[in-house]
mmCIF file of C-alpha atoms and ligand atoms in Angstrom:
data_model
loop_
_atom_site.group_PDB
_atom_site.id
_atom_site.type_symbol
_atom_site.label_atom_id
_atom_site.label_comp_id
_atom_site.label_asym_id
_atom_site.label_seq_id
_atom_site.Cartn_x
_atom_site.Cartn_y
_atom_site.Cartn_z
ATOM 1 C CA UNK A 1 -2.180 -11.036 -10.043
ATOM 2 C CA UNK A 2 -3.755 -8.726 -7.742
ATOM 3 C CA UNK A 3 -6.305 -11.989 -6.284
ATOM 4 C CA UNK A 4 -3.333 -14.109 -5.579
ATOM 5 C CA UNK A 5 -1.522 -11.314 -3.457
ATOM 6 C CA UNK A 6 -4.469 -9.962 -1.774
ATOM 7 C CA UNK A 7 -5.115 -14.126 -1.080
ATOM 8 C CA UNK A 8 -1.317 -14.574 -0.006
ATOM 9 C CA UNK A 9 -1.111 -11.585 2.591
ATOM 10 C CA UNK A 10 -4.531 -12.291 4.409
ATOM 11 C CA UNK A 11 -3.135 -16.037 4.670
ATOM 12 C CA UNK A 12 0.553 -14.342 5.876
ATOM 13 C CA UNK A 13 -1.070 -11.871 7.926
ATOM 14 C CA UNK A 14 -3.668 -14.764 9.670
ATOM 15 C CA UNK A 15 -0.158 -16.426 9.943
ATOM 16 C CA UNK A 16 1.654 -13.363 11.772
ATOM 17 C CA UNK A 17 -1.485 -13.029 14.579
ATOM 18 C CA UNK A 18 -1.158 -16.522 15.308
ATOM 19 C CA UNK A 19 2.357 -16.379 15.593
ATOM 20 C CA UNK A 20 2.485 -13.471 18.092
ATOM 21 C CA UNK A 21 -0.408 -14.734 20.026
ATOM 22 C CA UNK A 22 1.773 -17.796 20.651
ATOM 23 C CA UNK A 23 4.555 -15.922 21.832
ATOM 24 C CA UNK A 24 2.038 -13.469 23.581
ATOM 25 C CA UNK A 25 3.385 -10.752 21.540
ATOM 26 C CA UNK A 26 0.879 -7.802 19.719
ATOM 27 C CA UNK A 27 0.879 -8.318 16.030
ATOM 28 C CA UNK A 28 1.352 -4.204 15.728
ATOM 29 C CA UNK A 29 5.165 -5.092 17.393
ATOM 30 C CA UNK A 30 5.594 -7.098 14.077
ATOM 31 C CA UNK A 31 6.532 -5.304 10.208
ATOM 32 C CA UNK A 32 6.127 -7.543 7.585
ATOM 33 C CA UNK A 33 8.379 -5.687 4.832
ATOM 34 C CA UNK A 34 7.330 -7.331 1.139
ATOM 35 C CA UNK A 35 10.846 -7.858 -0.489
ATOM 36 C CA UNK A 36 9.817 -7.122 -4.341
ATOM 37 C CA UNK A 37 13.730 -7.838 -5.777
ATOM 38 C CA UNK A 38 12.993 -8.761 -9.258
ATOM 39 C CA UNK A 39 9.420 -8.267 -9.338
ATOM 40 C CA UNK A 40 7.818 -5.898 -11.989
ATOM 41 C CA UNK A 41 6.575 -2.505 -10.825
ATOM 42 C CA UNK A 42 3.091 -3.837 -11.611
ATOM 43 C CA UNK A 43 3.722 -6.287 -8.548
ATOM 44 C CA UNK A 44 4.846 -3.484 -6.406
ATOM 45 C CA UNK A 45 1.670 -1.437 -7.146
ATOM 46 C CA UNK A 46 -0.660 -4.153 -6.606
ATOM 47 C CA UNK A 47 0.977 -4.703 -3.045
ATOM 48 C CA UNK A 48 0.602 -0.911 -2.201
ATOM 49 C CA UNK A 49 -2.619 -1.043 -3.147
ATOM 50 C CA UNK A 50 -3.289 -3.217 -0.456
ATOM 51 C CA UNK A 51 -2.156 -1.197 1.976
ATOM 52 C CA UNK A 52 1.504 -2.387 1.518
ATOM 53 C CA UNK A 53 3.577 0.183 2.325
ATOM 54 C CA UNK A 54 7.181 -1.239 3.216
ATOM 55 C CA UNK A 55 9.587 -2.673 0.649
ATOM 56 C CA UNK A 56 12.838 -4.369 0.661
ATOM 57 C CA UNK A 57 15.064 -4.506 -2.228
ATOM 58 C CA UNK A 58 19.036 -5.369 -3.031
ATOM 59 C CA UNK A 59 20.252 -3.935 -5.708
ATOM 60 C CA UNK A 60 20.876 -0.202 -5.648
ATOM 61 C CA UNK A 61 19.995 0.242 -9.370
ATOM 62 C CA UNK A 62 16.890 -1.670 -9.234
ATOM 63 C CA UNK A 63 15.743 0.244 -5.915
ATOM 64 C CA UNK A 64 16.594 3.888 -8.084
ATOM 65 C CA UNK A 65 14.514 2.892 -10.692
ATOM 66 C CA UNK A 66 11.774 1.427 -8.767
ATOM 67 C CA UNK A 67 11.979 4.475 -6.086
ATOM 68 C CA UNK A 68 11.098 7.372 -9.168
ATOM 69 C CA UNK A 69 8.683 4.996 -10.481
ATOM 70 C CA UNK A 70 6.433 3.533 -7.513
ATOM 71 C CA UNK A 71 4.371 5.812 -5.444
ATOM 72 C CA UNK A 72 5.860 8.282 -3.258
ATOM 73 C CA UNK A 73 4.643 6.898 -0.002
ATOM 74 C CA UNK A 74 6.699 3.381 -0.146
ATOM 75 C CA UNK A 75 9.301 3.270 2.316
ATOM 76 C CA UNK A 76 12.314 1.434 1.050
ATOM 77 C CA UNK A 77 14.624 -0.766 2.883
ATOM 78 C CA UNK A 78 17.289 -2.067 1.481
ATOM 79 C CA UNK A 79 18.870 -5.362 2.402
ATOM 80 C CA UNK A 80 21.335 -6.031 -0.170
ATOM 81 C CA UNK A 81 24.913 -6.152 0.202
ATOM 82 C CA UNK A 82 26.367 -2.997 -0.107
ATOM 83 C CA UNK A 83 29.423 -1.773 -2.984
ATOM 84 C CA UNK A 84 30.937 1.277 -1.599
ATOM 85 C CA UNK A 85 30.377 2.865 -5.073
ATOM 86 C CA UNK A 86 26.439 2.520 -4.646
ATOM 87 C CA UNK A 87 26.118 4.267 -1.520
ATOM 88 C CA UNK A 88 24.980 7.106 -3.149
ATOM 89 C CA UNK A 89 21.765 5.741 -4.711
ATOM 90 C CA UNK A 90 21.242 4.111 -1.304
ATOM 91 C CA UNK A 91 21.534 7.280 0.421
ATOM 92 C CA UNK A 92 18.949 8.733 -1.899
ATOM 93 C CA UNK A 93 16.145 7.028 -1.910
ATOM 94 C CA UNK A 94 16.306 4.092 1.013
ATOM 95 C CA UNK A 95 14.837 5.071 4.620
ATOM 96 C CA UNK A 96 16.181 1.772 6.184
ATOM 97 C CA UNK A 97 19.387 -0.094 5.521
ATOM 98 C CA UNK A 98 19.417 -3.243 7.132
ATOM 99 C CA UNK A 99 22.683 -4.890 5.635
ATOM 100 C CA UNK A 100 25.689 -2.139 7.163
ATOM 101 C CA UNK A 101 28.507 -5.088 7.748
ATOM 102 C CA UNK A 102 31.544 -2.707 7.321
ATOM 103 C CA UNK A 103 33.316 0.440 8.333
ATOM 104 C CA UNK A 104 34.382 1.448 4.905
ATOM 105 C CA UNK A 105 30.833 1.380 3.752
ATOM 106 C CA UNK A 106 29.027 2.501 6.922
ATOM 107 C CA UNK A 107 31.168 5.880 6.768
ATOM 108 C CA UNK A 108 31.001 6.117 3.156
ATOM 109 C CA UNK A 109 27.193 6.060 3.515
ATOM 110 C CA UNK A 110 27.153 8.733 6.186
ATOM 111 C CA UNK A 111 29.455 10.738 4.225
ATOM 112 C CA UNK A 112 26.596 10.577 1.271
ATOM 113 C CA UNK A 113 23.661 11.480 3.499
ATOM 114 C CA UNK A 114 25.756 14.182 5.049
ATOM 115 C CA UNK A 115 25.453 16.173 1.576
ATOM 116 C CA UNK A 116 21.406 15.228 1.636
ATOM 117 C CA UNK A 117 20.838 16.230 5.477
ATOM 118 C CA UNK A 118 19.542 13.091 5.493
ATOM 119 C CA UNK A 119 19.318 10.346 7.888
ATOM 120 C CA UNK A 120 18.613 6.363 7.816
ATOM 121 C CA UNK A 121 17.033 3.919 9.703
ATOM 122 C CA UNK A 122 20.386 1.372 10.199
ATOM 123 C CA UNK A 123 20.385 -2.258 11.218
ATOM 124 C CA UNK A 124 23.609 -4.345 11.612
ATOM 125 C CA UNK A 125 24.048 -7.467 9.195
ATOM 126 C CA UNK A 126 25.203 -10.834 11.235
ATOM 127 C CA UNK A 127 26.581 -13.736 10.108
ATOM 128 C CA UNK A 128 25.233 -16.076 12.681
ATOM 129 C CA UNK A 129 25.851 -19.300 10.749
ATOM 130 C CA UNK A 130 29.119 -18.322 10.173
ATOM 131 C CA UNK A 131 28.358 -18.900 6.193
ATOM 132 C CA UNK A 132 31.490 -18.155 4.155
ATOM 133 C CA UNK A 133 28.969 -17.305 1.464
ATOM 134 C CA UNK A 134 27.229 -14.781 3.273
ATOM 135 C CA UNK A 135 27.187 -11.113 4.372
ATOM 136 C CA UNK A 136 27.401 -9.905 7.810
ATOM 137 C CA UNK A 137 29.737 -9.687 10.775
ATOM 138 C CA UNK A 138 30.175 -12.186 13.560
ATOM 139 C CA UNK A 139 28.442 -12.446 16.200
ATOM 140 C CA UNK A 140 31.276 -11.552 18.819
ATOM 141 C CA UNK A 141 32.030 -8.038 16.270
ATOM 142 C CA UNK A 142 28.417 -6.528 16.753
ATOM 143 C CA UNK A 143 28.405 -4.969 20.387
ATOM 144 C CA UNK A 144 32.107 -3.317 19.409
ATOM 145 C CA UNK A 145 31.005 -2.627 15.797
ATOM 146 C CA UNK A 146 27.605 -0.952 17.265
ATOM 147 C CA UNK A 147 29.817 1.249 19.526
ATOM 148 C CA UNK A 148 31.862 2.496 16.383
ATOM 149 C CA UNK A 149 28.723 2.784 14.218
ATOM 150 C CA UNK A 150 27.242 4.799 17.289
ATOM 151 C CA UNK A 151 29.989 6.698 18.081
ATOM 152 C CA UNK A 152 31.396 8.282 14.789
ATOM 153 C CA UNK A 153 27.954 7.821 11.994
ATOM 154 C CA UNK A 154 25.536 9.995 13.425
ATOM 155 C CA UNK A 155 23.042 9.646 9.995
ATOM 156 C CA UNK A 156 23.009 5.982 10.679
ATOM 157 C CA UNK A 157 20.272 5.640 13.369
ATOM 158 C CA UNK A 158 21.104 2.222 15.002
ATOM 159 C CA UNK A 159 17.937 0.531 15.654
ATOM 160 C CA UNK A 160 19.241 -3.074 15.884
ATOM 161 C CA UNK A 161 20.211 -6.308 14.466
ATOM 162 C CA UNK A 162 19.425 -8.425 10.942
ATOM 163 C CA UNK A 163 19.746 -11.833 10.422
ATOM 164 C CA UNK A 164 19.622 -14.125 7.235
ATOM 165 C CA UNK A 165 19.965 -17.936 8.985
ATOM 166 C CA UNK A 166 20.275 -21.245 7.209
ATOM 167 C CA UNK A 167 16.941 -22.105 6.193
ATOM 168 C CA UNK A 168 17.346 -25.821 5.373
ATOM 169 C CA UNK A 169 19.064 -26.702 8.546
ATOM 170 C CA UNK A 170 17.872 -29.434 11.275
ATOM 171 C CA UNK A 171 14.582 -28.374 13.280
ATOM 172 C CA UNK A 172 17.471 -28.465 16.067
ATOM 173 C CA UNK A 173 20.090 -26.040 14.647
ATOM 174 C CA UNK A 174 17.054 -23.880 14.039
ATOM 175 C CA UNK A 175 16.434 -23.894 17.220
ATOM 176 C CA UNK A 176 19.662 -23.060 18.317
ATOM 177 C CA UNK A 177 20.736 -20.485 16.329
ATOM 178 C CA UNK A 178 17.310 -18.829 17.180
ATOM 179 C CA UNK A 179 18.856 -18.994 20.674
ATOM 180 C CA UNK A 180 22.338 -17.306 19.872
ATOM 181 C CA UNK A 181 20.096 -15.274 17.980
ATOM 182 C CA UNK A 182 17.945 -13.801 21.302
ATOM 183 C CA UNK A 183 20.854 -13.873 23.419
ATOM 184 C CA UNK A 184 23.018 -11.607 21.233
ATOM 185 C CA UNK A 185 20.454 -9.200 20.478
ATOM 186 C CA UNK A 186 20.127 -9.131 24.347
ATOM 187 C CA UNK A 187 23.592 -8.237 24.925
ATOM 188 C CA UNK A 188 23.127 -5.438 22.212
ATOM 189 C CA UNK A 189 20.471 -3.749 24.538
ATOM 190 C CA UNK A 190 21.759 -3.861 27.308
ATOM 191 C CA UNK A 191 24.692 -1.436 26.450
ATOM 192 C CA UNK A 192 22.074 0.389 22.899
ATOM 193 C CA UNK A 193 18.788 -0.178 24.486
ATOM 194 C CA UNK A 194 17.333 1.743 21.358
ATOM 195 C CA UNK A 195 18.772 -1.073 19.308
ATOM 196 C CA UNK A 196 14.857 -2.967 19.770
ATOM 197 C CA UNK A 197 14.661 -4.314 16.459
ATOM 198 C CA UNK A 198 15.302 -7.640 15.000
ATOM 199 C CA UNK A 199 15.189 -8.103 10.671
ATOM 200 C CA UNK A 200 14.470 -12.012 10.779
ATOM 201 C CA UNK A 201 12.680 -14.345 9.158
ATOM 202 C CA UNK A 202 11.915 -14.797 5.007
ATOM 203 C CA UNK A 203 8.980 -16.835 3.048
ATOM 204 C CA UNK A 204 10.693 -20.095 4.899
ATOM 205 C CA UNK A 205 10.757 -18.942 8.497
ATOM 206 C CA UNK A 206 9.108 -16.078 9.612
ATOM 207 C CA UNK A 207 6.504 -17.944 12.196
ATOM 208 C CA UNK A 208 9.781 -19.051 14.173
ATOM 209 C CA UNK A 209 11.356 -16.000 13.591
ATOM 210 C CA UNK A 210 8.160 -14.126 15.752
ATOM 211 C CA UNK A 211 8.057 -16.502 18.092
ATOM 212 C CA UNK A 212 12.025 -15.901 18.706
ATOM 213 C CA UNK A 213 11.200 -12.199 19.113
ATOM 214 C CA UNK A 214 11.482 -10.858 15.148
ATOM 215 C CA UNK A 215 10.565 -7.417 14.655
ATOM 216 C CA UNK A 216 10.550 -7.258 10.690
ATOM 217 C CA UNK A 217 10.271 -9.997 8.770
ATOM 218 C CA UNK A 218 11.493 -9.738 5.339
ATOM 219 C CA UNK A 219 9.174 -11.931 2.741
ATOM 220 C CA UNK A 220 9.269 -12.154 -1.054
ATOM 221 C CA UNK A 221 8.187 -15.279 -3.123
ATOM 222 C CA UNK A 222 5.038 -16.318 -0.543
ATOM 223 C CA UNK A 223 3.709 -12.902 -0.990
ATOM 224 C CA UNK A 224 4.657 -11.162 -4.392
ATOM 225 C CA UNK A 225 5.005 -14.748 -6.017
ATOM 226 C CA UNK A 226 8.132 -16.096 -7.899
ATOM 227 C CA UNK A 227 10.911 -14.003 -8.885
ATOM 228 C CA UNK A 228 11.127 -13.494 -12.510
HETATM 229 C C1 LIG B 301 15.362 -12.323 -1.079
HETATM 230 C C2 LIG B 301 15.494 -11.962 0.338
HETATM 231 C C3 LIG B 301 14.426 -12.140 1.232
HETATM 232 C C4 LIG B 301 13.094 -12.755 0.840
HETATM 233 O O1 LIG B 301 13.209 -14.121 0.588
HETATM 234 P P1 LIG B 301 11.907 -15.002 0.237
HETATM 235 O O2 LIG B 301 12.375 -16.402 0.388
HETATM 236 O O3 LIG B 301 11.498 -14.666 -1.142
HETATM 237 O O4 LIG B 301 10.837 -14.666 1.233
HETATM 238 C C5 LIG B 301 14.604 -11.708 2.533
HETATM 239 N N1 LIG B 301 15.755 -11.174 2.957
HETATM 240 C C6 LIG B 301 16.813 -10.975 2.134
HETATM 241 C C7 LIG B 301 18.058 -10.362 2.658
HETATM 242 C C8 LIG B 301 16.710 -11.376 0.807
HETATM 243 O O5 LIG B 301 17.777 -11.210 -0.003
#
């Protein structure tokens, strides 16, 4: 176990340095988060001891459980969708949530880290795709939804935008929404220049997602290996 994942992130991280030198980026403007949803705490501590240190996980139970267990070091994001009656658990032991999509649950969470004095690293979900299946808002809600976020949450830092695109579309509506992707995330920083950061790109699509100016990508199955 430990072979194959030391073996899968030298091939991802060779991967990530090519990727940024063809967009002339530095690969230190690039986090690769390991998403371990699903994946044994035996997974997780092989990663870490690879000098892992950033997780993703979506469910608020599993990312409790995990948080006591796994060393104390990790920091957690969590990109799951959020139930307003989890907040709580997310407040406690998450230092990033990339998936805030709501009002209800956006004050509800900075209500909960409120009573911790505690603060978290906050990324807006978008729908770009406009998937009725998915999370997120649309793209025309995020500079208004940013200002209300900014204006009235003060535990959620805003840093910026996430994304979770069709993966099996046409090389050419890749492309495009890539494009929407870059010029919304400009329009974000021009009124929240702090709002730098851009969760984009899984197992499926991270290269593009660096060359179209990803911050953190989010990969699971090509690092930690199948979900059980
Ligand atoms: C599961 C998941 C990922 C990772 O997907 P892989 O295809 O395993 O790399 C990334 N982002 C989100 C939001 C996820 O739910």
């Amino acid at each position: 176990m430990h072979e194959n994942i030391t073996d899968r992130f030298a091939n991802i991280s060779n991967k990530i340095k090519q990727a940024c030198m063809q967009s002339q980026r530095s690969d230190d403007e690039v986090k690769l988060i390991a998403v371990s949803k699903l994946q044994s705490i035996d997974v997780i501590n092989s990663a870490y001891e690879i000098g892992i240190k950033d997780f993703g996980e979506n469910y608020a139970q599993e990312l409790s459980k995990k948080s006591l267990e796994c060393p104390k070091d990790i920091i957690w994001h969590f990109i799951g969708p959020i139930q307003s009656n989890k907040v709580n658990l997310i407040a406690e032991c998450a230092q990033w949530v990339h998936s805030i999509d709501r009002e209800k649950v956006a004050k509800k969470l900075n209500a909960a880290l409120d009573i911790k004095g505690k603060k978290v690293h906050s990324l807006i979900q978008v729908n770009i795709d406009r998937e009725e299946s998915k999370a997120g808002i649309y793209p025309e809600e995020v500079v208004e939804f940013a200002r209300i976020l900014d204006a009235n949450y003060p535990n959620l830092i805003l840093e910026g935008l996430m994304f979770m695109p069709k993966i099996n579309a046409s090389k050419e509506a890749r492309i495009n929404t890539m494009k929407s992707i870059n010029t919304l995330h400009n329009s974000l920083i021009a009124v929240f220049p702090k709002c730098k950061h851009l969760s984009l790109g899984t197992s499926g699509d991270f290269e593009e997602s660096i060359i179209a100016g990803s911050t953190i990508i989010r990969i699971g199955e090509s690092l930690l290996g199948a979900r059980s």
